PDB file of C-alpha atoms in Angstrom:
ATOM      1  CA  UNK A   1       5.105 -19.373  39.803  1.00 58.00           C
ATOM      2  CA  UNK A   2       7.030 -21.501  42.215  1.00 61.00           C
ATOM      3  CA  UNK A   3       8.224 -24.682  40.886  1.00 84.00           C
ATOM      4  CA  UNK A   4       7.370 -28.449  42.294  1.00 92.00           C
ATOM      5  CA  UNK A   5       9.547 -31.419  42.567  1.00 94.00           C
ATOM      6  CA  UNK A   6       7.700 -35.078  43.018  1.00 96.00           C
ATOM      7  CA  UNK A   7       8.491 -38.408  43.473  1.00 97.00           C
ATOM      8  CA  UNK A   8       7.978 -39.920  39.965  1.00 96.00           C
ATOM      9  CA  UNK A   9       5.921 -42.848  41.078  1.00 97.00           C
ATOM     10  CA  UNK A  10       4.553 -44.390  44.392  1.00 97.00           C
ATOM     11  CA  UNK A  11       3.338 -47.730  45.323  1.00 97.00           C
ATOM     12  CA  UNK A  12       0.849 -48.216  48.882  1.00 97.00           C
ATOM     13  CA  UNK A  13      -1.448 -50.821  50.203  1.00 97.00           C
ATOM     14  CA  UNK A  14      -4.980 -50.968  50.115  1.00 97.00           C
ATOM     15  CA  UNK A  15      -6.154 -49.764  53.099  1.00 96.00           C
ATOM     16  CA  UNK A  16      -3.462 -48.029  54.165  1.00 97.00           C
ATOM     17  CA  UNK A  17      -2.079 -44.308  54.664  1.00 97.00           C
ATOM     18  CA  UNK A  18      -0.692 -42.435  51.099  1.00 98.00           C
ATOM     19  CA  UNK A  19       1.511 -39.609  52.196  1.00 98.00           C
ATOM     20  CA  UNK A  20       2.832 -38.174  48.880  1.00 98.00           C
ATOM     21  CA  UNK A  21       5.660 -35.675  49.080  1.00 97.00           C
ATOM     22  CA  UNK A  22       5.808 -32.451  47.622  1.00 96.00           C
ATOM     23  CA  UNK A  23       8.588 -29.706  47.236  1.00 95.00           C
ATOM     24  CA  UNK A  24       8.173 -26.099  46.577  1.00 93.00           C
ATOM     25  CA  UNK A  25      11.184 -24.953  48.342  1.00 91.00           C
ATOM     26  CA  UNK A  26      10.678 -21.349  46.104  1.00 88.00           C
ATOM     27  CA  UNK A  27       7.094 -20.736  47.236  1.00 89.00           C
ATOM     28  CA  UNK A  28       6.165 -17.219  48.178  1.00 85.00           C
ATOM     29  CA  UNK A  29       4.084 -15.828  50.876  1.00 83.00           C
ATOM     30  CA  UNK A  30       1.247 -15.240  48.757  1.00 81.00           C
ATOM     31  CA  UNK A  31       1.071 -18.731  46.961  1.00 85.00           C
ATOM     32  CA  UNK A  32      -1.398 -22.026  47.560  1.00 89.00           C
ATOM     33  CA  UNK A  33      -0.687 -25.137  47.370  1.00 92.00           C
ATOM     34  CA  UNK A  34      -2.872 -26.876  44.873  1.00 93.00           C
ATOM     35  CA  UNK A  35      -3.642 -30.635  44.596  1.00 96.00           C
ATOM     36  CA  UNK A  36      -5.210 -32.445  41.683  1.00 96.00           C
ATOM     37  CA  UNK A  37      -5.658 -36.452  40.513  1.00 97.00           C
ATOM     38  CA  UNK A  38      -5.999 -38.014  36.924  1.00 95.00           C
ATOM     39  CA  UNK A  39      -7.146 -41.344  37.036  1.00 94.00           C
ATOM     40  CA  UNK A  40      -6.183 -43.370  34.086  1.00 88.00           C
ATOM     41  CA  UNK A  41      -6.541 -40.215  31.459  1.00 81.00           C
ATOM     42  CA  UNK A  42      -9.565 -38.959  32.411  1.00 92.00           C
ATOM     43  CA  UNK A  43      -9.809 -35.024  32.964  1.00 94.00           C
ATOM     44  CA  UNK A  44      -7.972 -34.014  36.380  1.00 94.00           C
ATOM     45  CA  UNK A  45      -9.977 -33.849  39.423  1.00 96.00           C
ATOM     46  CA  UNK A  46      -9.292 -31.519  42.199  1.00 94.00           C
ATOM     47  CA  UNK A  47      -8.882 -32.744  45.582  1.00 97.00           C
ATOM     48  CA  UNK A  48      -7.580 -30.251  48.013  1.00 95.00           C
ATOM     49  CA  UNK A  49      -5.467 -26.689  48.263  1.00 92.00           C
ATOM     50  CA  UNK A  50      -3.862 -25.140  50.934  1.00 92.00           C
ATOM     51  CA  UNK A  51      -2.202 -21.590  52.169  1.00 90.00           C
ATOM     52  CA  UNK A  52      -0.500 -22.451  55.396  1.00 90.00           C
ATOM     53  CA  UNK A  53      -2.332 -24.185  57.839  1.00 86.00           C
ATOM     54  CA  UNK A  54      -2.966 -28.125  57.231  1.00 94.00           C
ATOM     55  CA  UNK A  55      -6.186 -28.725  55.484  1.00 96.00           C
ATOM     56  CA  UNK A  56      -8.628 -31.781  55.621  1.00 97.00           C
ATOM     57  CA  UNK A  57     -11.417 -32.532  54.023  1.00 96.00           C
ATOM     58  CA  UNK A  58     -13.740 -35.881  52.570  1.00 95.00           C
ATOM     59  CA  UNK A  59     -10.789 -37.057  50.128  1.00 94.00           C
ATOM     60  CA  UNK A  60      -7.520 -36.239  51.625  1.00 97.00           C
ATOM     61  CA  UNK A  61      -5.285 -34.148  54.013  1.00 98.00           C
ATOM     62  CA  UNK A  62      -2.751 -31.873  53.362  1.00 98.00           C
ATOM     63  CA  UNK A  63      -0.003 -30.999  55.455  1.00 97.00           C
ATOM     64  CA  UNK A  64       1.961 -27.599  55.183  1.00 96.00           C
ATOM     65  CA  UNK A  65       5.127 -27.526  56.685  1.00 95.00           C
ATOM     66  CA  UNK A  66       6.110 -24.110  58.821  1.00 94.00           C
ATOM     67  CA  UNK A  67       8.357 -23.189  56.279  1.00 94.00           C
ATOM     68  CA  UNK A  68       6.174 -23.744  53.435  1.00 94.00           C
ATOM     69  CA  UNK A  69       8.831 -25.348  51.375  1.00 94.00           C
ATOM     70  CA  UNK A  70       6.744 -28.500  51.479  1.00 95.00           C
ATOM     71  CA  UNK A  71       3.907 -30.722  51.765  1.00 96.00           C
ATOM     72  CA  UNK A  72       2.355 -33.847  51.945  1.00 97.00           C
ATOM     73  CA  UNK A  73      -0.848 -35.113  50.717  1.00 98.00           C
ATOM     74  CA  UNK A  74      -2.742 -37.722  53.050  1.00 98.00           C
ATOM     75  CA  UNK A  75      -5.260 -40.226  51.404  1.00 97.00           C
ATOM     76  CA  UNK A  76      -5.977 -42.111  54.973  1.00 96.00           C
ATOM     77  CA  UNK A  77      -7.119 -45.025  54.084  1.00 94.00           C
ATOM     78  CA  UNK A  78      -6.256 -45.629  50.045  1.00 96.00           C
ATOM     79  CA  UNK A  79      -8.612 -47.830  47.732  1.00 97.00           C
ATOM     80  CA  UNK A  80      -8.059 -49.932  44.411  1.00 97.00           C
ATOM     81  CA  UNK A  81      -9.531 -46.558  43.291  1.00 95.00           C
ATOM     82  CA  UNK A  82      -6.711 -44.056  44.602  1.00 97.00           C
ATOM     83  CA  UNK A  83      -4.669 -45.558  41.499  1.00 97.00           C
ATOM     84  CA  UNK A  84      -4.034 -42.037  39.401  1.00 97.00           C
ATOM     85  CA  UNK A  85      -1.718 -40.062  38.791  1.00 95.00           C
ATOM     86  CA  UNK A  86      -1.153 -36.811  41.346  1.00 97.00           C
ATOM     87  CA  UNK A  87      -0.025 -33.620  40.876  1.00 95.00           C
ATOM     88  CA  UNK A  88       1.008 -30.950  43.143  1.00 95.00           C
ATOM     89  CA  UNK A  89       0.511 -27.184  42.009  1.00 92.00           C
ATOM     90  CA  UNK A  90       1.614 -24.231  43.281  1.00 87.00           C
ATOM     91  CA  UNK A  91      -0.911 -21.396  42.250  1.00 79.00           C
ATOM     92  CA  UNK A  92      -0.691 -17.488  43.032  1.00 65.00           C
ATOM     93  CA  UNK A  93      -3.474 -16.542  45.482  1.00 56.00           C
ATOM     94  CA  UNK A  94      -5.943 -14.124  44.362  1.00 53.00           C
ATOM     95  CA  UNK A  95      -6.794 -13.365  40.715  1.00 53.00           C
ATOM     96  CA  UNK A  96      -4.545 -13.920  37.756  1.00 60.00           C
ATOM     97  CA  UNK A  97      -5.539 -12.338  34.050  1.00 65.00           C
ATOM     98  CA  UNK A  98      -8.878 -10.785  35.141  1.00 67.00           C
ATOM     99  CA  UNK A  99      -9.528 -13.619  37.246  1.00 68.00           C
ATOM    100  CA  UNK A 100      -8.565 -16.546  35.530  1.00 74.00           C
ATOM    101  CA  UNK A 101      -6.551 -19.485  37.199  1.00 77.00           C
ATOM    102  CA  UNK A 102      -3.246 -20.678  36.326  1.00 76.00           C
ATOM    103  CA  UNK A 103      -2.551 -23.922  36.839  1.00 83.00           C
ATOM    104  CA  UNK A 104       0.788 -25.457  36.177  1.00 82.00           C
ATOM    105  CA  UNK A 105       1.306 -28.752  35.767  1.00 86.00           C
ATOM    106  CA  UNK A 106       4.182 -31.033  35.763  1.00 85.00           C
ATOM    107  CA  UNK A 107       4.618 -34.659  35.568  1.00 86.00           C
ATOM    108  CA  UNK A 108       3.070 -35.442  39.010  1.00 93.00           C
ATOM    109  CA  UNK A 109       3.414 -38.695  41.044  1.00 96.00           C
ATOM    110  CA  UNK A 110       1.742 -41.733  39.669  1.00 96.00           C
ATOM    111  CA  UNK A 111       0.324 -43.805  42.138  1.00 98.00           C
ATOM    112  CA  UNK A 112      -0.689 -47.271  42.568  1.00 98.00           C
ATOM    113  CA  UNK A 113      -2.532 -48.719  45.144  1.00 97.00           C
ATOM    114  CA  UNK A 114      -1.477 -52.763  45.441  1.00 96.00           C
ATOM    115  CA  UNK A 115      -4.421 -55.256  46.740  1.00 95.00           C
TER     116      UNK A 115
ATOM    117  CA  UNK B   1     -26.139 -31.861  36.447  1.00 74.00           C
ATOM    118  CA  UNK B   2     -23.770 -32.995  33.455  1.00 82.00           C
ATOM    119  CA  UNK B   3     -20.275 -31.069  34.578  1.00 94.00           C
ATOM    120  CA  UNK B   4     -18.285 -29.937  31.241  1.00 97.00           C
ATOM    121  CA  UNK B   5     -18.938 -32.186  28.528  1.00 97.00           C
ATOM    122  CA  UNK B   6     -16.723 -32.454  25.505  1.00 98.00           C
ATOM    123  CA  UNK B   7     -17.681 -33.973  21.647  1.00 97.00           C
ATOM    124  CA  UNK B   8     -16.340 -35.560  20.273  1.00 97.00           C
ATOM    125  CA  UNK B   9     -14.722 -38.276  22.462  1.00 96.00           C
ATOM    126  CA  UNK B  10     -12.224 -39.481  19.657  1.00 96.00           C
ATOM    127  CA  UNK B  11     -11.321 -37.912  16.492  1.00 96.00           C
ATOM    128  CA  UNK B  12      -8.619 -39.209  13.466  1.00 97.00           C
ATOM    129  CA  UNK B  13      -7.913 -36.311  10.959  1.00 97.00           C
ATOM    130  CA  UNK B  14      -5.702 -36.044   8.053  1.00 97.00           C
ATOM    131  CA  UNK B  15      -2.593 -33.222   7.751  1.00 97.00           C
ATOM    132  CA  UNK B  16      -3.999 -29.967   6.899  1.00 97.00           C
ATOM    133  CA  UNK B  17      -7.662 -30.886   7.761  1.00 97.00           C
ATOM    134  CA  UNK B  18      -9.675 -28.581   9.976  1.00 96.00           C
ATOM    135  CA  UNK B  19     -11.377 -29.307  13.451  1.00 96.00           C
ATOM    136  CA  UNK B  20     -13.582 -27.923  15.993  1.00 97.00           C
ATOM    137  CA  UNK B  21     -13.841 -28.970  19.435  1.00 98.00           C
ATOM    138  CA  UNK B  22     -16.679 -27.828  21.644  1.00 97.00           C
ATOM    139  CA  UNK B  23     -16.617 -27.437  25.037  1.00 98.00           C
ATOM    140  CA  UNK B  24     -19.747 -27.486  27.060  1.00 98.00           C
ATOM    141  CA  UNK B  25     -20.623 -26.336  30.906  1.00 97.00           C
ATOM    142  CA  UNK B  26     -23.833 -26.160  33.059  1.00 96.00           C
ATOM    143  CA  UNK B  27     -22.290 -24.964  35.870  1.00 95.00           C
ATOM    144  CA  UNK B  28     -22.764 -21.077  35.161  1.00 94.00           C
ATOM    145  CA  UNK B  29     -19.147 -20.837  35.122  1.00 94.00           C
ATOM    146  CA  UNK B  30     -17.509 -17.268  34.149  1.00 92.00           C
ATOM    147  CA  UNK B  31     -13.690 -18.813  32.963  1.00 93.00           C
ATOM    148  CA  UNK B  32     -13.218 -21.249  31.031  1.00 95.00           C
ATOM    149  CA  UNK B  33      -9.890 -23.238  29.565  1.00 95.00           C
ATOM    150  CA  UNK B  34      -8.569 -25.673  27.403  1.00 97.00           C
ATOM    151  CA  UNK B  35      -5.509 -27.646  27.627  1.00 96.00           C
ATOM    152  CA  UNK B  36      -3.427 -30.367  26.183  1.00 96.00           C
ATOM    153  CA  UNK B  37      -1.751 -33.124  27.217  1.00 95.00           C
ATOM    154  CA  UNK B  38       0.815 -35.150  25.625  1.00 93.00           C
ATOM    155  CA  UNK B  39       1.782 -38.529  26.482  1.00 86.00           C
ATOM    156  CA  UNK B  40       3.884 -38.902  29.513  1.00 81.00           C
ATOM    157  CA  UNK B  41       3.270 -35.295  30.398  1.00 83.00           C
ATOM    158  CA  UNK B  42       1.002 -32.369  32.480  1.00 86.00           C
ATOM    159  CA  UNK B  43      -1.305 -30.483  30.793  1.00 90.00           C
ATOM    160  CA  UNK B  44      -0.498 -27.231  29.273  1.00 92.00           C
ATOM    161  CA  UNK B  45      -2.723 -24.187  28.748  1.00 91.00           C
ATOM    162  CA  UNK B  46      -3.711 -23.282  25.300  1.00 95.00           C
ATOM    163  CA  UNK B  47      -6.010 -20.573  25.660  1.00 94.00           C
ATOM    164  CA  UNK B  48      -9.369 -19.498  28.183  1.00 92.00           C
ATOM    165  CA  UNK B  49     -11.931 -17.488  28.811  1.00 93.00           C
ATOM    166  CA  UNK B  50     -13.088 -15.194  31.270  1.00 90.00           C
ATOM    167  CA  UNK B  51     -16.287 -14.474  30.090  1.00 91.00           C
ATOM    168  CA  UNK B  52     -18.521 -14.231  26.914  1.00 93.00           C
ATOM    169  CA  UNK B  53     -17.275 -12.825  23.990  1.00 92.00           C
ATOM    170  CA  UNK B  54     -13.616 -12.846  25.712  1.00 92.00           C
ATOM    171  CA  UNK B  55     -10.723 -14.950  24.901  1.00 92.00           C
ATOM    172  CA  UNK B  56      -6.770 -15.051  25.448  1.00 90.00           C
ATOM    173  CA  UNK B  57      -3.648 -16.964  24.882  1.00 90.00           C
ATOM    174  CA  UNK B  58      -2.226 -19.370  27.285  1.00 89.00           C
ATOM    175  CA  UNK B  59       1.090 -21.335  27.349  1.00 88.00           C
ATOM    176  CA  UNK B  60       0.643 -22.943  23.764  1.00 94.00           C
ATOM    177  CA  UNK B  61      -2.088 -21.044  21.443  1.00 95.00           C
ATOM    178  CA  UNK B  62       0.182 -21.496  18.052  1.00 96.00           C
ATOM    179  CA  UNK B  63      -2.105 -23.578  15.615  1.00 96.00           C
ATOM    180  CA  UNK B  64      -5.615 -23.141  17.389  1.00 97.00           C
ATOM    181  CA  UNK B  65      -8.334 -20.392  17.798  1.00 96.00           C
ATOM    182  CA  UNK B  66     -10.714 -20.149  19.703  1.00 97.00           C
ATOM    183  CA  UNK B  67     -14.428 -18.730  20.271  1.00 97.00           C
ATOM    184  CA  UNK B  68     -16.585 -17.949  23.472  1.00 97.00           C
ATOM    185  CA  UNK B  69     -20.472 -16.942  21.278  1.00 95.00           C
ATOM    186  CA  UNK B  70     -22.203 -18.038  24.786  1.00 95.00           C
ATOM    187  CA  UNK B  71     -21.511 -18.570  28.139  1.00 96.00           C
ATOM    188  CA  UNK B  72     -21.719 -22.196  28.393  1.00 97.00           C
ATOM    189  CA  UNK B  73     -19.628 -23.368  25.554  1.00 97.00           C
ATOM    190  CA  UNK B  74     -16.062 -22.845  24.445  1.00 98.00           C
ATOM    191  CA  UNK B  75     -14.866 -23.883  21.127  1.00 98.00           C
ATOM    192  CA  UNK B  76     -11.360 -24.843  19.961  1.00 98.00           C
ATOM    193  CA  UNK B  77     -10.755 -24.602  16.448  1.00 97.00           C
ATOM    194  CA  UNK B  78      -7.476 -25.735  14.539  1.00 96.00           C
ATOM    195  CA  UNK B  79      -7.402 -24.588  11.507  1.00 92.00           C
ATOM    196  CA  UNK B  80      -4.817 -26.664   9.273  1.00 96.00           C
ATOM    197  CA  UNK B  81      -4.138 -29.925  11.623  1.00 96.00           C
ATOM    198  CA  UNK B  82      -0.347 -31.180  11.747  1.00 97.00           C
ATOM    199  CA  UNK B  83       0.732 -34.226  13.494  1.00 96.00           C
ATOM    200  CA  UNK B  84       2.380 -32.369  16.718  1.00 95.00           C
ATOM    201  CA  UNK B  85      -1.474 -31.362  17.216  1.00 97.00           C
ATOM    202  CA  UNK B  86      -2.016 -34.965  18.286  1.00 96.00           C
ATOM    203  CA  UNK B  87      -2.449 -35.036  21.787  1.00 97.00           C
ATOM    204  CA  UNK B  88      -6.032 -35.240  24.465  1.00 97.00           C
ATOM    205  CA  UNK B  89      -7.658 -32.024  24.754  1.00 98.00           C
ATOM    206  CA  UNK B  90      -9.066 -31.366  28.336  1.00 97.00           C
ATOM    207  CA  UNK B  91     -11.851 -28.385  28.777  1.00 97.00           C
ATOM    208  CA  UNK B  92     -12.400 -26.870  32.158  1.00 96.00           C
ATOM    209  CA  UNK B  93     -14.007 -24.256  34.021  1.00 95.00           C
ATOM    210  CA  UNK B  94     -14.695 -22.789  36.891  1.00 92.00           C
ATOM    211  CA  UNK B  95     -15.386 -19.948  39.379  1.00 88.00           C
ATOM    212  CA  UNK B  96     -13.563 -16.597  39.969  1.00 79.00           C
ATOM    213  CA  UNK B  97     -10.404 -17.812  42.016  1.00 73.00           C
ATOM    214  CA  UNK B  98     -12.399 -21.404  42.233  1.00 80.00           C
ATOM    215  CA  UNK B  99     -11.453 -24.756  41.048  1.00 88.00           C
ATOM    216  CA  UNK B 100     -11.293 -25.955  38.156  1.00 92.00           C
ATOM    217  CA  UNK B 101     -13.712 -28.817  36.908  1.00 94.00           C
ATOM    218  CA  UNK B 102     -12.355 -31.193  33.601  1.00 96.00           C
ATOM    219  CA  UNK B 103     -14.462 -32.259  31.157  1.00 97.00           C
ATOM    220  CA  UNK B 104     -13.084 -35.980  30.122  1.00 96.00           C
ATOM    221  CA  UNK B 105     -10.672 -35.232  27.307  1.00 97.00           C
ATOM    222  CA  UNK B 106     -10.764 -35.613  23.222  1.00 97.00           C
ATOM    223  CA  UNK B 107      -8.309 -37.841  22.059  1.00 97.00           C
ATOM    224  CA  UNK B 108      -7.181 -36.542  18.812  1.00 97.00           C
ATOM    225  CA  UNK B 109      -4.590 -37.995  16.117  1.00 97.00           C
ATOM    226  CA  UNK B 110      -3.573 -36.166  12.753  1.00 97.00           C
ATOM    227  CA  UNK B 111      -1.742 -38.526  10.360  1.00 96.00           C
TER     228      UNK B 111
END
């Protein structure tokens, strides 16, 4: 599985765009890009995943680049309750051991969202 | 609709004690997973599910077994607890190829 490089941590106004940056300069052809949250320890929460094209939907957007070496996650309008830590996840498409998902996860991007 | 739920929330156990963790989803889920996650790091796969009566290693499955008796529940069992087994256990499952959904974590320390 490709390998992702994060900013460590992140700091944004209320109300105003996140972008957090991802790198997966060794993705293949045939991988998604995966996005999850943990607020404050509790389990992870997915949020979004993409193959090539930019995706949106009711939490975030994420944005592809053509080469597919990286991405960006949009929260458009971040809240008090944005404050978690994210992680970016590059997952092989399709079905792993008789379908089962592998997700790896690194240290993410912890992000705080300032009043 | 309760998600995964996990019991207990918070558990202290002695070295060399024995545990079980249970895992629960209403979700009608075929895979299921459990991970750890120590502090200041991801999670890491111990071992999941991808259907009743099936089980297999992840990442980290030294020092932990696990069962899959029904389709809604996974157990993780350690056997003989040491203190590098304290860490917060996440459960998940989810869908062929779908998501995964976390339950919200044990928190477990062995002295």
């Amino acid at each position: 599985d490709a390998k992702t490089t994060q900013p460590p941590s992140m700091d944004c106004a209320e109300g105003r765009a996140a972008n957090l940056p991802c790198n997966h300069s060794t993705i293949s052809g045939n991988e998604y890009v995966y996005w999850y949250r943990q607020i404050h320890s509790q389990g992870p929460q997915y949020i979004i995943h993409g193959l090539k094209n930019n995706e949106t939907n009711e939490m975030a957007s994420l944005i592809i680049t053509e080469d597919r070496k990286s991405s960006t996650l949009i929260l458009p309008h971040a809240t008090l309750r944005d404050t978690a830590v994210y992680y970016c996840i590059v997952r092989v498409a399709g079905l792993w051991f008789q379908g089962a998902q592998k997700l790896v996860f690194g240290q993410g991007t912890r992000l705080t969202i300032n009043p | 609709n309760a998600g995964v739920t996990q019991t207990p929330k918070f558990r202290v156990l002695k070295t060399g004690q024995s545990m079980t963790l249970l895992c629960a989803q209403d979700m009608n889920h075929e895979y299921m997973y459990w991970y750890r996650q120590d502090p200041g790091m991801g999670l890491r796969l111990i071992h999941y599910s991808v259907g009743e009566g099936t089980t297999a290693k992840g990442e980290v499955p030294d020092g932990y077994n696990v069962s899959r008796l029904k389709k809604q529940n996974f157990l993780l069992g350690l056997e003989s607890a040491a203190p590098s087994q304290t860490s917060v256990y996440f459960c998940a499952s989810s869908l062929a190829g779908g998501q995964q959904f976390f339950g919200p974590g044990t928190r477990l320390t062995v002295l």
